[in-house]
PDB file of C-alpha atoms in Angstrom:
ATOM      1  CA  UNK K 815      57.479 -27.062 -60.472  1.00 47.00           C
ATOM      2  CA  UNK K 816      58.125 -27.695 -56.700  1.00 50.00           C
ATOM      3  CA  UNK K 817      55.301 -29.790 -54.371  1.00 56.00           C
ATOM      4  CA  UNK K 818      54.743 -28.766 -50.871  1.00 53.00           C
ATOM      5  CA  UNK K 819      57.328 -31.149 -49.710  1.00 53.00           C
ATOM      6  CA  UNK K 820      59.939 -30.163 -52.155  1.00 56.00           C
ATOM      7  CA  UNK K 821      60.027 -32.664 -54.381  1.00 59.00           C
ATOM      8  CA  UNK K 822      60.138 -32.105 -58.371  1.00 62.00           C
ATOM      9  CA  UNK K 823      56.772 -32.746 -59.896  1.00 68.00           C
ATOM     10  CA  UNK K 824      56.156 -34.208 -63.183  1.00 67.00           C
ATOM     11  CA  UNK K 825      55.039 -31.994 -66.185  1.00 72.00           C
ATOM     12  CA  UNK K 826      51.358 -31.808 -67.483  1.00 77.00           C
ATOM     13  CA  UNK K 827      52.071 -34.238 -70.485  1.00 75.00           C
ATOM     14  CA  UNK K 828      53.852 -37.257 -68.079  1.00 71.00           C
ATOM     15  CA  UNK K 829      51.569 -37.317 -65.739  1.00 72.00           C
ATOM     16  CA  UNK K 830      50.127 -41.068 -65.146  1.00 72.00           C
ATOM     17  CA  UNK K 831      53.630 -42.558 -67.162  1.00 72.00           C
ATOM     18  CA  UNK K 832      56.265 -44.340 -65.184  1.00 70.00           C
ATOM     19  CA  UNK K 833      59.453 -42.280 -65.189  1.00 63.00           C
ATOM     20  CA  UNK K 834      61.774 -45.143 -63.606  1.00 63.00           C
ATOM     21  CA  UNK K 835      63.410 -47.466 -66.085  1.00 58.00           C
ATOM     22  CA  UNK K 836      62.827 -50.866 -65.157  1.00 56.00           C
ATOM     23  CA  UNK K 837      66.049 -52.259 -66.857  1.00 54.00           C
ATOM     24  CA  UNK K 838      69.766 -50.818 -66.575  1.00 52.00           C
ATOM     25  CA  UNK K 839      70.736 -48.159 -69.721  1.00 53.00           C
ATOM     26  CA  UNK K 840      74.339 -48.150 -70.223  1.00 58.00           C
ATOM     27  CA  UNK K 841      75.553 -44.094 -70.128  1.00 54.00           C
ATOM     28  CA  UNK K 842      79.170 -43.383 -71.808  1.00 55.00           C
ATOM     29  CA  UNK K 843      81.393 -43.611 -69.609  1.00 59.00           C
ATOM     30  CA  UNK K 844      84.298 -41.486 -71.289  1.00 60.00           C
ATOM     31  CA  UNK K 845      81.914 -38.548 -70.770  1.00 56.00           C
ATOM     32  CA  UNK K 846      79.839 -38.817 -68.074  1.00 53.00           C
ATOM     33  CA  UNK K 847      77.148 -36.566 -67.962  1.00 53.00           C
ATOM     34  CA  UNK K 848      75.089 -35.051 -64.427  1.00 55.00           C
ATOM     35  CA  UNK K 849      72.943 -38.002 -64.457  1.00 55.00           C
ATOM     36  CA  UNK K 850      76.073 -40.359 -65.049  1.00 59.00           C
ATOM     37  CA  UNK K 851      77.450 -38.948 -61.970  1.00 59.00           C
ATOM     38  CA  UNK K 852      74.267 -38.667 -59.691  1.00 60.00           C
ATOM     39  CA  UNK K 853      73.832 -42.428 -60.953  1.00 62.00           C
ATOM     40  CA  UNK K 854      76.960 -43.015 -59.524  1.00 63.00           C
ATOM     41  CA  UNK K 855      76.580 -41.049 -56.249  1.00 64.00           C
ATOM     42  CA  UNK K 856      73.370 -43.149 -55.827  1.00 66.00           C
ATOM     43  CA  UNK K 857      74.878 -46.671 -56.406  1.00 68.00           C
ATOM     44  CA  UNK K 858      77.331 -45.475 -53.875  1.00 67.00           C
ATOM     45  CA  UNK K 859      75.093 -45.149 -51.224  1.00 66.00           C
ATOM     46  CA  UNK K 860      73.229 -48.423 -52.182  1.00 68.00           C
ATOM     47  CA  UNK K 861      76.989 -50.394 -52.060  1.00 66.00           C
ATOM     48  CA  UNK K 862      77.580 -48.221 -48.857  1.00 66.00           C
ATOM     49  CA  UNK K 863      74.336 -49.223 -47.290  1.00 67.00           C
ATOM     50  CA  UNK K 864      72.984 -52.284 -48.680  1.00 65.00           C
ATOM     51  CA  UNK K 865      76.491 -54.189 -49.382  1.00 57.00           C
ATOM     52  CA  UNK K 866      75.318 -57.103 -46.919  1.00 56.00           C
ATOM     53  CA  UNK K 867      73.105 -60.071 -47.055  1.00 56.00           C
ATOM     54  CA  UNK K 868      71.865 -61.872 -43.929  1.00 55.00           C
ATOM     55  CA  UNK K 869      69.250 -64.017 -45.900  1.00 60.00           C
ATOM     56  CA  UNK K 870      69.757 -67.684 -45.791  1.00 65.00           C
ATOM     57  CA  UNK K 871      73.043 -69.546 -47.006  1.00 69.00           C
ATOM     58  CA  UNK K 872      73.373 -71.291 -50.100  1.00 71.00           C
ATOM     59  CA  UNK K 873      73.061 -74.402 -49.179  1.00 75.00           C
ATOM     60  CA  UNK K 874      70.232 -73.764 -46.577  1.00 71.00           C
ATOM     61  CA  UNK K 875      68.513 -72.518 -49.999  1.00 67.00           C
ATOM     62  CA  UNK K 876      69.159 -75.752 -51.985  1.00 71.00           C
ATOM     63  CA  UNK K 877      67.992 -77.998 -48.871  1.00 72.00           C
ATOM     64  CA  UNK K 878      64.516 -75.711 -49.193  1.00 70.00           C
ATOM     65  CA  UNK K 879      61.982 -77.283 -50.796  1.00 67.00           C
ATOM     66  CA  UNK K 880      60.672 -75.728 -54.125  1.00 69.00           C
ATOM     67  CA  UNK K 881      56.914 -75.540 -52.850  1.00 65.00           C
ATOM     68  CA  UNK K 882      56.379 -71.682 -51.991  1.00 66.00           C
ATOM     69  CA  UNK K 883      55.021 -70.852 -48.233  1.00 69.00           C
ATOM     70  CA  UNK K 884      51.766 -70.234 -47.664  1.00 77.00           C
ATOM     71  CA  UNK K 885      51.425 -66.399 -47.260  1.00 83.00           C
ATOM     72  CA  UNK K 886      48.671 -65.978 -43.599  1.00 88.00           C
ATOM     73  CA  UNK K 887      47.591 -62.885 -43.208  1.00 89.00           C
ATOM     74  CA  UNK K 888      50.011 -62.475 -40.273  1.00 91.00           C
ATOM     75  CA  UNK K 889      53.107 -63.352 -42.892  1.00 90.00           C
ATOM     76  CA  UNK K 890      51.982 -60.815 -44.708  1.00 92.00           C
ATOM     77  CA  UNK K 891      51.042 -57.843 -42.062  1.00 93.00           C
ATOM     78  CA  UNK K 892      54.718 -58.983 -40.812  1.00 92.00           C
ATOM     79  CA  UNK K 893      56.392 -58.743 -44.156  1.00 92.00           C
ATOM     80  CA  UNK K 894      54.669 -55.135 -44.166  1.00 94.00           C
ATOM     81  CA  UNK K 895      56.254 -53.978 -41.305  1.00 93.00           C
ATOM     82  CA  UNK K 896      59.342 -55.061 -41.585  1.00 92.00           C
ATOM     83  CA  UNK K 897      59.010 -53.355 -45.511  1.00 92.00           C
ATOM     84  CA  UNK K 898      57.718 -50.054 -43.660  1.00 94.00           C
ATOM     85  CA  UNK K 899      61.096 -50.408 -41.184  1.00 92.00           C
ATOM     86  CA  UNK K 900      63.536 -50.854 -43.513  1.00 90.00           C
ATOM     87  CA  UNK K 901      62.447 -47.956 -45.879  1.00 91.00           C
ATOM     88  CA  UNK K 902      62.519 -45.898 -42.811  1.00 92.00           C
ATOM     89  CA  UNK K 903      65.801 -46.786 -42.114  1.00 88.00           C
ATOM     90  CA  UNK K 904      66.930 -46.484 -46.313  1.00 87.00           C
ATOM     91  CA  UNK K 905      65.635 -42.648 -45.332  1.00 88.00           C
ATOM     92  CA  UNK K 906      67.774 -42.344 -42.270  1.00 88.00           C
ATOM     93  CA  UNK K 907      70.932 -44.040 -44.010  1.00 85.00           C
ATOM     94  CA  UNK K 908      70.416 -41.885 -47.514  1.00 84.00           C
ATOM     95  CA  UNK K 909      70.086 -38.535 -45.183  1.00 85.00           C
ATOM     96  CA  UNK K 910      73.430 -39.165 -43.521  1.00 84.00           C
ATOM     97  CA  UNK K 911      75.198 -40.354 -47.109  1.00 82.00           C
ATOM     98  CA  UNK K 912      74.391 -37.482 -48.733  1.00 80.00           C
ATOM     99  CA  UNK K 913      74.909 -35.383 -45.401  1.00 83.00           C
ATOM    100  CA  UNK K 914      78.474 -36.640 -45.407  1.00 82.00           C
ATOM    101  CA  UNK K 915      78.656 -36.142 -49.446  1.00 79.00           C
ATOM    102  CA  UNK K 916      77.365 -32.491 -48.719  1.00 80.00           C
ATOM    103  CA  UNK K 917      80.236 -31.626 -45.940  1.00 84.00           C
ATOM    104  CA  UNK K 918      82.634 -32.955 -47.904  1.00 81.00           C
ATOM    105  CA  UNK K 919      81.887 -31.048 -50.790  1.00 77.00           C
ATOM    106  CA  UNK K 920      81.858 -27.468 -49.112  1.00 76.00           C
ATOM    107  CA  UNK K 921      84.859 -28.238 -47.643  1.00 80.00           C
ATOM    108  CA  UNK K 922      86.392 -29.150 -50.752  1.00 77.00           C
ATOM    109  CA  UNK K 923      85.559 -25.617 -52.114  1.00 71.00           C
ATOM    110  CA  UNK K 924      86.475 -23.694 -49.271  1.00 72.00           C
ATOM    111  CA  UNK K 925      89.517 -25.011 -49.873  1.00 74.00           C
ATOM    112  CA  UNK K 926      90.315 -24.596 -53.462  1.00 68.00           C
ATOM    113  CA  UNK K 927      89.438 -20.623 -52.710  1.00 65.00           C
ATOM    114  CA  UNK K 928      92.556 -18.290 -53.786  1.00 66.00           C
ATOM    115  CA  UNK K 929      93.402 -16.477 -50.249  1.00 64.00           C
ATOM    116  CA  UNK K 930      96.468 -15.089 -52.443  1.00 67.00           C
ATOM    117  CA  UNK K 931      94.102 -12.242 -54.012  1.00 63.00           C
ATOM    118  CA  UNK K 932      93.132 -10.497 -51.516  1.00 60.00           C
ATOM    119  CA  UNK K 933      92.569  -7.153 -53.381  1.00 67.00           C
ATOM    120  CA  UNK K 934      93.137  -5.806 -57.102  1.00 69.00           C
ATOM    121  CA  UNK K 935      94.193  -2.698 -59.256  1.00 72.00           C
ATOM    122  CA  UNK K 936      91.240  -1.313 -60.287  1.00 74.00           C
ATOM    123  CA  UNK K 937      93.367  -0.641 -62.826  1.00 78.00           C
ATOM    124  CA  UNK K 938      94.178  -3.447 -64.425  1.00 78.00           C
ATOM    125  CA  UNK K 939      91.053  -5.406 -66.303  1.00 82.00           C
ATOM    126  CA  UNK K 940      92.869  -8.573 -65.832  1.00 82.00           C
ATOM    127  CA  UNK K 941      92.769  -8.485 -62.355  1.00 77.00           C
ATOM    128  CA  UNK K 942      89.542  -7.378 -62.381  1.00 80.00           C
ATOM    129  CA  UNK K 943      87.464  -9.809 -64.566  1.00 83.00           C
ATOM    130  CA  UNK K 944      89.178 -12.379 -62.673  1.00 79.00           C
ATOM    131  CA  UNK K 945      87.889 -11.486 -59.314  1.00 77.00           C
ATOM    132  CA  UNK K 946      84.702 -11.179 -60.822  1.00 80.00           C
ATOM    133  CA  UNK K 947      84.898 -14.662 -62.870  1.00 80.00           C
ATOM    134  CA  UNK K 948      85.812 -16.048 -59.237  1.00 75.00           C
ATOM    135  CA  UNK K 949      83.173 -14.582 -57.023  1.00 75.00           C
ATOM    136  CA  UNK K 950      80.623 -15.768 -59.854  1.00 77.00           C
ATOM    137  CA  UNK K 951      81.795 -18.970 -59.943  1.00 71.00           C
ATOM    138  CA  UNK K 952      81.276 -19.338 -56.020  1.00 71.00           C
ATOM    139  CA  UNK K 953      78.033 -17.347 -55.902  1.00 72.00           C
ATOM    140  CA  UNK K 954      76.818 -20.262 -58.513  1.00 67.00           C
ATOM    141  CA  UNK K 955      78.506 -23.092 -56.755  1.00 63.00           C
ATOM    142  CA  UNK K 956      77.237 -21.884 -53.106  1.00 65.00           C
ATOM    143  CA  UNK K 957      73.597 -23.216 -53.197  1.00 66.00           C
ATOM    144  CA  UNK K 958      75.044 -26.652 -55.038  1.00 68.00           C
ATOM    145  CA  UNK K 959      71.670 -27.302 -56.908  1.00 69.00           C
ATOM    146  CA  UNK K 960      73.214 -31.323 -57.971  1.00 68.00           C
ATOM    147  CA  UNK K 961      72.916 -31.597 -54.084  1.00 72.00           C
ATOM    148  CA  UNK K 962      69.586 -31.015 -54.627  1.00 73.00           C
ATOM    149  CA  UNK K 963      68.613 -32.724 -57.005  1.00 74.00           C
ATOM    150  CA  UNK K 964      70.798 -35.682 -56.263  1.00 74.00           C
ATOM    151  CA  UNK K 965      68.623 -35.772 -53.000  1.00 77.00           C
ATOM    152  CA  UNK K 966      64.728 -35.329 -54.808  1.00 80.00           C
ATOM    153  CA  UNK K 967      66.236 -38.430 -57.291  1.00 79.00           C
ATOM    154  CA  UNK K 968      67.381 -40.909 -54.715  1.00 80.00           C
ATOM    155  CA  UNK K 969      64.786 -39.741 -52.158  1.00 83.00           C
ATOM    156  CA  UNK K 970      62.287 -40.379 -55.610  1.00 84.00           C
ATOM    157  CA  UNK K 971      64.116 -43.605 -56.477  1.00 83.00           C
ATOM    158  CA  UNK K 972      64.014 -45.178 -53.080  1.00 86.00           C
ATOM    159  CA  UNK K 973      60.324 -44.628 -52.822  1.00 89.00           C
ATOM    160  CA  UNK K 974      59.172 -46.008 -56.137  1.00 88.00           C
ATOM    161  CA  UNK K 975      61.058 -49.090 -55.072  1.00 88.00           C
ATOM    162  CA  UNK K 976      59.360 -48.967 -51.585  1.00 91.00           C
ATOM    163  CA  UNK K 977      55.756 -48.384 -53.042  1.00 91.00           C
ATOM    164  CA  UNK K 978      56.710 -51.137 -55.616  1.00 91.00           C
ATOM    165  CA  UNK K 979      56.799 -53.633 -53.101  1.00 92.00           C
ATOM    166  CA  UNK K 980      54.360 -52.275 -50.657  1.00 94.00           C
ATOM    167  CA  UNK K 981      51.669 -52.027 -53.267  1.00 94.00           C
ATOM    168  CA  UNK K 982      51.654 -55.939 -54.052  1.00 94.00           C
ATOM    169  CA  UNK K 983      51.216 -56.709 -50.155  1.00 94.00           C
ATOM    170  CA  UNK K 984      48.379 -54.267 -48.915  1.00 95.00           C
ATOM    171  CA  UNK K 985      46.810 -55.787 -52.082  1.00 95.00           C
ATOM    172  CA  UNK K 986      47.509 -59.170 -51.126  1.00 94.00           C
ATOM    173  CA  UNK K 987      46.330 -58.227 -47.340  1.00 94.00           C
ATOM    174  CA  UNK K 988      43.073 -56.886 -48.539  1.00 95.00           C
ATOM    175  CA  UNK K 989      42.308 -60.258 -49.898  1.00 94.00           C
ATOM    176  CA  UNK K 990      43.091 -62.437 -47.315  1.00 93.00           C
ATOM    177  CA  UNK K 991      41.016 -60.030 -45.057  1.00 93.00           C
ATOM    178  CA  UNK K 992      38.280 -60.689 -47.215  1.00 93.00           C
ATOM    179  CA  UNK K 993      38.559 -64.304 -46.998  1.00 91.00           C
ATOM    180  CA  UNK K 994      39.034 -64.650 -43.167  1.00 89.00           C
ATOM    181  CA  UNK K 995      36.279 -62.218 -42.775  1.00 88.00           C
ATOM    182  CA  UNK K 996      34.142 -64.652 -45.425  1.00 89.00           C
ATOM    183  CA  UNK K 997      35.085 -67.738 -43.484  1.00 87.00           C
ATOM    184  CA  UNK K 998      34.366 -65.890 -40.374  1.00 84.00           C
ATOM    185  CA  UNK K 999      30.680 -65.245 -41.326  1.00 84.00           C
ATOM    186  CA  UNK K1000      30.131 -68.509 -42.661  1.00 84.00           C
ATOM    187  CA  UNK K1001      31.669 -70.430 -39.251  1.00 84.00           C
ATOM    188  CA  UNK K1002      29.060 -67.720 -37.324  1.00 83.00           C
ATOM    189  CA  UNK K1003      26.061 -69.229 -39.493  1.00 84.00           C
ATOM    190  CA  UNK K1004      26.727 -72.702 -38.502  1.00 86.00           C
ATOM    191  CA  UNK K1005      24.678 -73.679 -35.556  1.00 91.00           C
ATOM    192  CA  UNK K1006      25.239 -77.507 -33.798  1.00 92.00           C
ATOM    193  CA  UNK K1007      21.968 -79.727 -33.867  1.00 90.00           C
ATOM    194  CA  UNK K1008      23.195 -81.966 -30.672  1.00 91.00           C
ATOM    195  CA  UNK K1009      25.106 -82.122 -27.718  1.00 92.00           C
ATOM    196  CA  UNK K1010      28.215 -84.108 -29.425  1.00 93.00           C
ATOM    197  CA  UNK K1011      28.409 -81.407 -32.100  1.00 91.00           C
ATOM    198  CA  UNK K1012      28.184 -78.904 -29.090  1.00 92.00           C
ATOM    199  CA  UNK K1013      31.094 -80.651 -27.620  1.00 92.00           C
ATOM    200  CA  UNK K1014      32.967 -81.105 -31.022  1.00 92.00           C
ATOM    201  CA  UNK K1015      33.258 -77.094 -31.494  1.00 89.00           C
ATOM    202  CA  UNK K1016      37.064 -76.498 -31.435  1.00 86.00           C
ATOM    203  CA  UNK K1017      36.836 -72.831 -30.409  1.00 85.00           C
ATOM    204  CA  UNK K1018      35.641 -71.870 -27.299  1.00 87.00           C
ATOM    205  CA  UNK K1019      34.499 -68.558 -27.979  1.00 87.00           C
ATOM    206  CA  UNK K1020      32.202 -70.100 -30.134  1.00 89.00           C
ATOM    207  CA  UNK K1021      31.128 -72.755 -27.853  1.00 90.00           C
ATOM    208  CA  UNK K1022      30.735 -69.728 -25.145  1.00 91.00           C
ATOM    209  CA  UNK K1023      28.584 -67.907 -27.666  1.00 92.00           C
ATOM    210  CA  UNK K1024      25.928 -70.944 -27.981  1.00 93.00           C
ATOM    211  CA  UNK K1025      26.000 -71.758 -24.466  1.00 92.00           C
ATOM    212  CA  UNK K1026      24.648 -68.065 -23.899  1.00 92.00           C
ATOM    213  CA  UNK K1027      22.240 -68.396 -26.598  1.00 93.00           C
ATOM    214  CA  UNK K1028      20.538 -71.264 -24.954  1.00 93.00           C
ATOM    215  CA  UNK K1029      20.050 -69.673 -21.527  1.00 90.00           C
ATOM    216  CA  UNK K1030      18.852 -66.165 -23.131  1.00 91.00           C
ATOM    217  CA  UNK K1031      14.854 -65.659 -23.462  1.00 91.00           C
ATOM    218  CA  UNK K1032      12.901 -65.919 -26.345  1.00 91.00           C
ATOM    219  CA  UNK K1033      12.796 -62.675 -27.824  1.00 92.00           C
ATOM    220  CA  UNK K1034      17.121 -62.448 -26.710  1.00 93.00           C
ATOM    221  CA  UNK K1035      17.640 -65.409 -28.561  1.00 92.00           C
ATOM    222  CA  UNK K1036      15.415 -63.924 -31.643  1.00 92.00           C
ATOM    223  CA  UNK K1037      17.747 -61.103 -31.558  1.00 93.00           C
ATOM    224  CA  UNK K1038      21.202 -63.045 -31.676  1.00 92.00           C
ATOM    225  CA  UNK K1039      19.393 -65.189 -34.732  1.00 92.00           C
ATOM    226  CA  UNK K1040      18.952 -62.479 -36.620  1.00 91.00           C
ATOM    227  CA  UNK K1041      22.468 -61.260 -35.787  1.00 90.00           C
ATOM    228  CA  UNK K1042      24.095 -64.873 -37.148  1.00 89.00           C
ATOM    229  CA  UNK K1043      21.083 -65.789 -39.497  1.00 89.00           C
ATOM    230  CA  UNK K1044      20.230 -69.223 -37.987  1.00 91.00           C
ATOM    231  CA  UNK K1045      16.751 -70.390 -38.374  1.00 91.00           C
ATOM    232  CA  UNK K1046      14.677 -72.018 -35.933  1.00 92.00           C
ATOM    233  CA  UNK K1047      14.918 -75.244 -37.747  1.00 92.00           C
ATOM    234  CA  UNK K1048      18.660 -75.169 -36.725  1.00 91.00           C
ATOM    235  CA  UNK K1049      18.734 -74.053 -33.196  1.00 93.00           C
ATOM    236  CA  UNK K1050      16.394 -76.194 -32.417  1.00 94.00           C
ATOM    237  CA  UNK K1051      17.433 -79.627 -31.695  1.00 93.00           C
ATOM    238  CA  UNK K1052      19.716 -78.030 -29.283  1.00 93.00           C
ATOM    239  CA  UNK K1053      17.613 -75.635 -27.254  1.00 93.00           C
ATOM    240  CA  UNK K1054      15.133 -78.798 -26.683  1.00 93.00           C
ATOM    241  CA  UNK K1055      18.452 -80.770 -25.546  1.00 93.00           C
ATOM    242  CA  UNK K1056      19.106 -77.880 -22.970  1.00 92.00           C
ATOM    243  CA  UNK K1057      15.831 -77.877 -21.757  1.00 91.00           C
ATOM    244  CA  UNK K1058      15.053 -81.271 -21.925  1.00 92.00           C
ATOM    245  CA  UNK K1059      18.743 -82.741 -20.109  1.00 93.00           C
ATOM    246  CA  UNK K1060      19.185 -81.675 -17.039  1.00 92.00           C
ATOM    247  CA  UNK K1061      22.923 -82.741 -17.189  1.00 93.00           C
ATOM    248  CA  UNK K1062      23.456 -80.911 -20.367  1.00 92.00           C
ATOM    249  CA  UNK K1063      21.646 -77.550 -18.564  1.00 92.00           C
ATOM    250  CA  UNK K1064      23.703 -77.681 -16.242  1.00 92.00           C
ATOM    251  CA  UNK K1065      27.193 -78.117 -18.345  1.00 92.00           C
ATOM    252  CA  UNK K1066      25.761 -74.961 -20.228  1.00 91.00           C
ATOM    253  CA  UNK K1067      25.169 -72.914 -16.891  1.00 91.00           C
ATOM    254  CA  UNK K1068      28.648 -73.325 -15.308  1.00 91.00           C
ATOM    255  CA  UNK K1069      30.335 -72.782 -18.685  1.00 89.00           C
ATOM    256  CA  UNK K1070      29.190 -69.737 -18.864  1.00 88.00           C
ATOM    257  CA  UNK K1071      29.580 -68.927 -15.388  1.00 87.00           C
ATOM    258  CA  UNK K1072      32.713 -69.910 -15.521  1.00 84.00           C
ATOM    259  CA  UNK K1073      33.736 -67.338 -17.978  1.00 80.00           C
ATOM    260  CA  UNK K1074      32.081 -64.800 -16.509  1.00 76.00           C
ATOM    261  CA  UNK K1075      33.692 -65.522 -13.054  1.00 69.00           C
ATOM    262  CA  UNK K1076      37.474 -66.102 -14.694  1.00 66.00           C
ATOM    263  CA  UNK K1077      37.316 -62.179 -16.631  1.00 57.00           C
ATOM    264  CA  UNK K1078      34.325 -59.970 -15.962  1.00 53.00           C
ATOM    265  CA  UNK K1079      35.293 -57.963 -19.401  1.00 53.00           C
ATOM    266  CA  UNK K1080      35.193 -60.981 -21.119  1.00 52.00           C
ATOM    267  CA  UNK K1081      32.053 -61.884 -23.259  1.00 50.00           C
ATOM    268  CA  UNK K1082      31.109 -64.013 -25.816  1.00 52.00           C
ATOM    269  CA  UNK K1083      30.192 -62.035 -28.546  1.00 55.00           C
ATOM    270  CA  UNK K1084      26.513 -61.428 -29.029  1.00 54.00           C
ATOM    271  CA  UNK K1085      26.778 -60.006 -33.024  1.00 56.00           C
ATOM    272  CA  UNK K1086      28.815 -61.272 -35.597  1.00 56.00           C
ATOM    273  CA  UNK K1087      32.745 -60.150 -35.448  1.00 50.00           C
TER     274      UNK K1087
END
């Protein structure tokens, strides 16, 4: 059974089972069998390709300390892409491999044909059930179905290994999504009760998005309070500092002037990001 793309699918009863070993089986090697040699074709291509290492030297690795990196979520979106590259490029190297494989092969045949016969007595049944043992055997060689298959294994094998270690890291992204997104929401709840905690905001979106709040009305700053969930109890403090210094007002004012004046497109967000 054949998929739209061409790959082999699975029969009825294996569906859901994992069809790649996960450790090395030892074939005989005195009589190799299709799959011995396709196994071999394949670790060709991996010894061809992937024969290098450009990873760290040893004792770069020894003067690393044993405490694992913290993975950000921009480690891992990185690690992704360069995991998404690289399989590309496994694609592009395994296409050429077995391209060159291919060529070879055909011309290997054409070669071994018998230009010596180029007709027989009809006569003679020797002659005769040899041509036709001959043509048989090329007719059956021509469409060189272990090409084929060779190609739906490795092109199978590569992408388990892909997915394998894809899988881990959109799972791993997910979650740290999550959590910034968590943190996020519970940075965008916290509201400062006085000037100094005004000033002691380290991010000046944030500090752009209260100075707005304090110079929007009433039912404007009822809105962005529902947005955030602050209470009144919270804001406050501050919006009786604002009203009640005029030096304060008048940080608040050219702040956000400021911003507006520097990029026009630029706005401090008015609902949670």
């Amino acid at each position: 059974m054949s998929s739209a793309s061409g790959l082999r699918q699975p029969k009825e009863a294996n569906k859901g089972k994992n069809g790649f070993h996960e450790r090395h089986i030892p074939l005989h090697s005195a009589n190799p069998d299709d799959l011995a040699i396709s196994r071999h074709h394949f670790a060709q291509y991996v010894l061809a390709s992937k024969g290098s290492y450009n990873g760290p030297s040893l004792k770069e690795l020894k003067a690393t300390p044993n405490v694992a990196p913290v993975d950000t979520l921009k480690i891992v979106e990185d690690k992704i892409t360069e995991l998404r590259r690289q399989h590309q490029e496994d694609i592009e190297l395994l296409t050429a491999f077995q391209a060159a494989e291919y060529r070879q092969e055909v011309l290997s045949r054409y070669n071994c044909i018998d230009d010596s016969i180029m007709g027989v007595d009809t006569e003679d049944l020797i002659q005769v059930d040899y041509l036709a043992a001959i043509n048989e055997l090329y007719n059956d060689a021509r469409p060189m179905k272990r090409f084929q298959h060779d190609m739906d294994d490795a092109l199978s094998q590569i992408r388990y290994n892909y997915l394998k270690s894809l899988l881990p890291l959109l799972t791993q992204r997910r979650t740290l999504k999550s959590r910034e997104a968590r943190i996020r929401r519970q940075r965008d709840m916290q509201f400062p009760r006085s000037i100094e905690e005004y000033h002691n905001i380290p991010e000046r979106d944030i500090q752009l998005r209260i100075a707005r709040f304090l110079q929007l009305s009433t039912s404007e700053q009822e809105k962005m309070m529902s947005d955030y969930g602050w209470a009144w109890r919270m804001v406050t403090p501050l919006i009786s500092a604002f009203k009640t210094n005029e030096g304060f007002k008048n940080e608040i004012l050219e702040s956000v002037k400021d911003a507006q004046a520097s990029d026009p497109r630029r706005r401090p967000t008015t609902t949670p990001g």
